[in-house]
Amino acid sequence: MKRLLGQLVVPALTLLVAGGAFANPEPWQLNMTPGVTATSQDVYQLHMLILWICVFIGIAVFGAMFYAMFKFRKSKGAVAARFSHNTTAEVIWTTIPILILLGMAYPATRTLVRMADTGNAELTVKITGYQWKWRYEYLGEDVKFMSSLARAADEARQLGSGIDPHSVENYLLDVDRPLVIPTGTKVRFVITADDVIHAWWVPSLGWKQDAIPGFINEAWTQVDEPGVYRGQCAELCGKDHGFMPIVVVAKPRAEFDAWLAGQKAAQMPAGAVAASAPTATSSGI
Amino acid sequence: MAHHGDHTHDAAHDGHDDHDHKPSGFFERWFCGTNHKDIGTLYLVFSLIMFLVGGSMALVIRAELFQPGMQLVEPDFFNSMTTMHALVMIFGAVMPAFVGLANWMIPMMIGAPDMALPRMNNWSFWIMPFAFALLLSTLFMDGGGPAGGWTLYPPLSIQGGNNVAFVIFAVHMMGISSIMGAINIIATILNLRAPGMDLLKMPVFVWTWLITAFLLIAVMPVLAGSVTMLLTDKYFGTTFFSAAGGGDPVMFQHIFWFFGHPEVYIMILPAFGVASEIIPTFSRKPLFGYQAMVYATASIAFLSFIVWAHHMFTVGMPLGGLIFFMYATMLIAIPTGVKVFNWVATMWRGSMSFETPMLFAVGFVILFTIGGFSGLMLAIVPADFQYHDTYFVVAHFHYVLVTGAIFSIMGAVYYWLPKWTGRMYNETLGKVHFWLSTITVNILFFPQHFLGLAGMPRRIPDYNVAFADFNMISSIGGFAFGLSQLLFAWIIIDVCFLKRGQKATAGVWEGARGLEWTLSSPAPYHSFSTPPKIDDRMLAHGDVAH
Ligand SMILES: [Cu+2]
Ligand SMILES: [Cu+2]
């Protein structure tokens, strides 16, 4: 019991106090991650703004309701009034919401415009969704590879495997080969799919984007904090939709350059890794 | 019906069975009958059965999600459970329940003898069991039921086996049924109102159904068109939705949601109508802002046609499109807010009592509003980039549909059951049912907000252990909510078949206003064979001059 309480209360309090400064899902997490990019933080602020507006409106409306329900009860001898109109009240409760909506629309539009600007990226990665794995291609760098669910989780997730998911680290959120990106760099993603629609989502980056066969979507990110950020496919894509995670490793520029050079060296001679993978039905980039 | 001319079905009429001229045999009455009450009953019983069927599918889902790891079902079957649960609940439970309520109540509320097109009424009901037999039969086929989600997005949906053809045909049949039902409702409301029942004197429930019926006629053919294109893409070599042949999978989503968003309001506008009947009755006070209610309903219906793409903010729309659909969606908050404020103002300075229908109506207003808040959050595009396709969305639409639409349906059943059967239901059990449902439904769905915000996608059969705790709580709530509904079924059986409970008076509720309460309880087999006199003080929105 004590353990349970500790499990329950301590993390919940930490989350409430810290506002949830975590990159990957935590037990008892209550709120959206603020993420690790300027965009994700804007999105988080926007989320908190609307959330608080809703909470305050809720307190006002439900407060009035509960006051009425306790005060104006027949059992307490309340006698019903006969009014059924009040123009002043009706004008007020139509106008105030309009102003509140304008107050939300402005920051939302500003953030949205910034998110849509994929220009001036230093690096472009092409992401292709497959049933049920991801393919990453560093455009112009001749580096490409597939990224699928890590072996340990794949074994544990089989029906009746007898393996406790708690014993598998990052269960269903780990891959064999993560996407590596440099920190402090604007990275552009071009996103498509080969078979059905998927969606590429890493909560810490602040957005998800559908991967649609035959079409190219664009998005971008700039991660400043080195780290490992996890996500999953977010669009139902068939039986193993729940089993195609995404892992992004952000490395300082120098480390990233070294990693990329290593990948090139490994893939150049025989194209050992990439050749086994089907190439995307390229509708051109 | 001319031979009924000698009856006057007014408050004094006691509804002797021998005067009712019901069809004699069971088969004649329930299969061939055209009486609006019998067909209303058929719809409601069908809906209750589908509610339990769809609910047991939800329990399969919640059982698998009780713990991380795969314990019970294969992922494919899990996906067909989520797909079928949605189709059964939307088209089999919620929509037929509202059509059943419309059948029972609209003629009684506007002073008509029956629906305008009784023969078609029979047909539009009897299509439904066949449509659902087709749909549910896919679960027993090779390759299983449809598993691509109720939204049927291609290319995934047409990867299915021959269940695709069955599902599409079933959807066509449901669409025909809905369209005929809608035509009937419009014809009844526009043609069969008693003299003096002006449009702006109609009960709000009738108004919301009139508007809903127009939505149905507008969008069901769009759904039929979109699924027909899926059918030809799969079987006849067309490429409407395949990029390889010059088509566009996103076009399906646009067409689907052009149906789908009005569909959302098809399921909630009549719920608004129900709340607008129940709240004045138990506040013993006229509905606040009757005309504002009507105009708000109409504006919501209009806006529902220009917000569809908010279901697909992540497909890669141009910036201008995102902004337009965000603003249009946010606008819906205004008429919806007006409705909520009007309900609160109706309660304000009333003389309230809290019988079961009122409990459900109040529960509806509060919990639907919570669903409305999360809906507003989902409208904000940058935030939606995080919320989209997560459990946050699942929580949102279950608040709107379960504690919104279904709570209002349950409230309506408790409210009108004495009028239908002539007997009061067991009030204590009704209250127990309300409190059990309200507590458990929140245990079921509230934690799903947290799961979505923490990053759990929807439609997954297994998850990271970080999501384990709230999933377990949600599953416990799910089973408790499901079991609580057996009590609802029992309460209805108790009244309808065991015929227990006090005899109901014609007025049933002290504060009840409206024509249906001038008829005896149970209501006579034919509602108003001679048009009633409309007394403005007897209308739900009171003695208010417009
Ligand atoms: Cu997927
Ligand atoms: Cu919508």
XYZ file of C-alpha atoms and ligand atoms in Angstrom, chain A residues 198 233 235-237 241 244, ligand 1:
8
model
C 1.081 6.352 -41.355
C 3.229 5.860 -35.556
C -2.203 6.751 -37.822
C -3.845 3.339 -37.880
C -1.882 1.408 -40.499
C 0.308 -0.144 -36.085
C 6.359 0.771 -35.263
Cu 0.537 3.199 -37.814
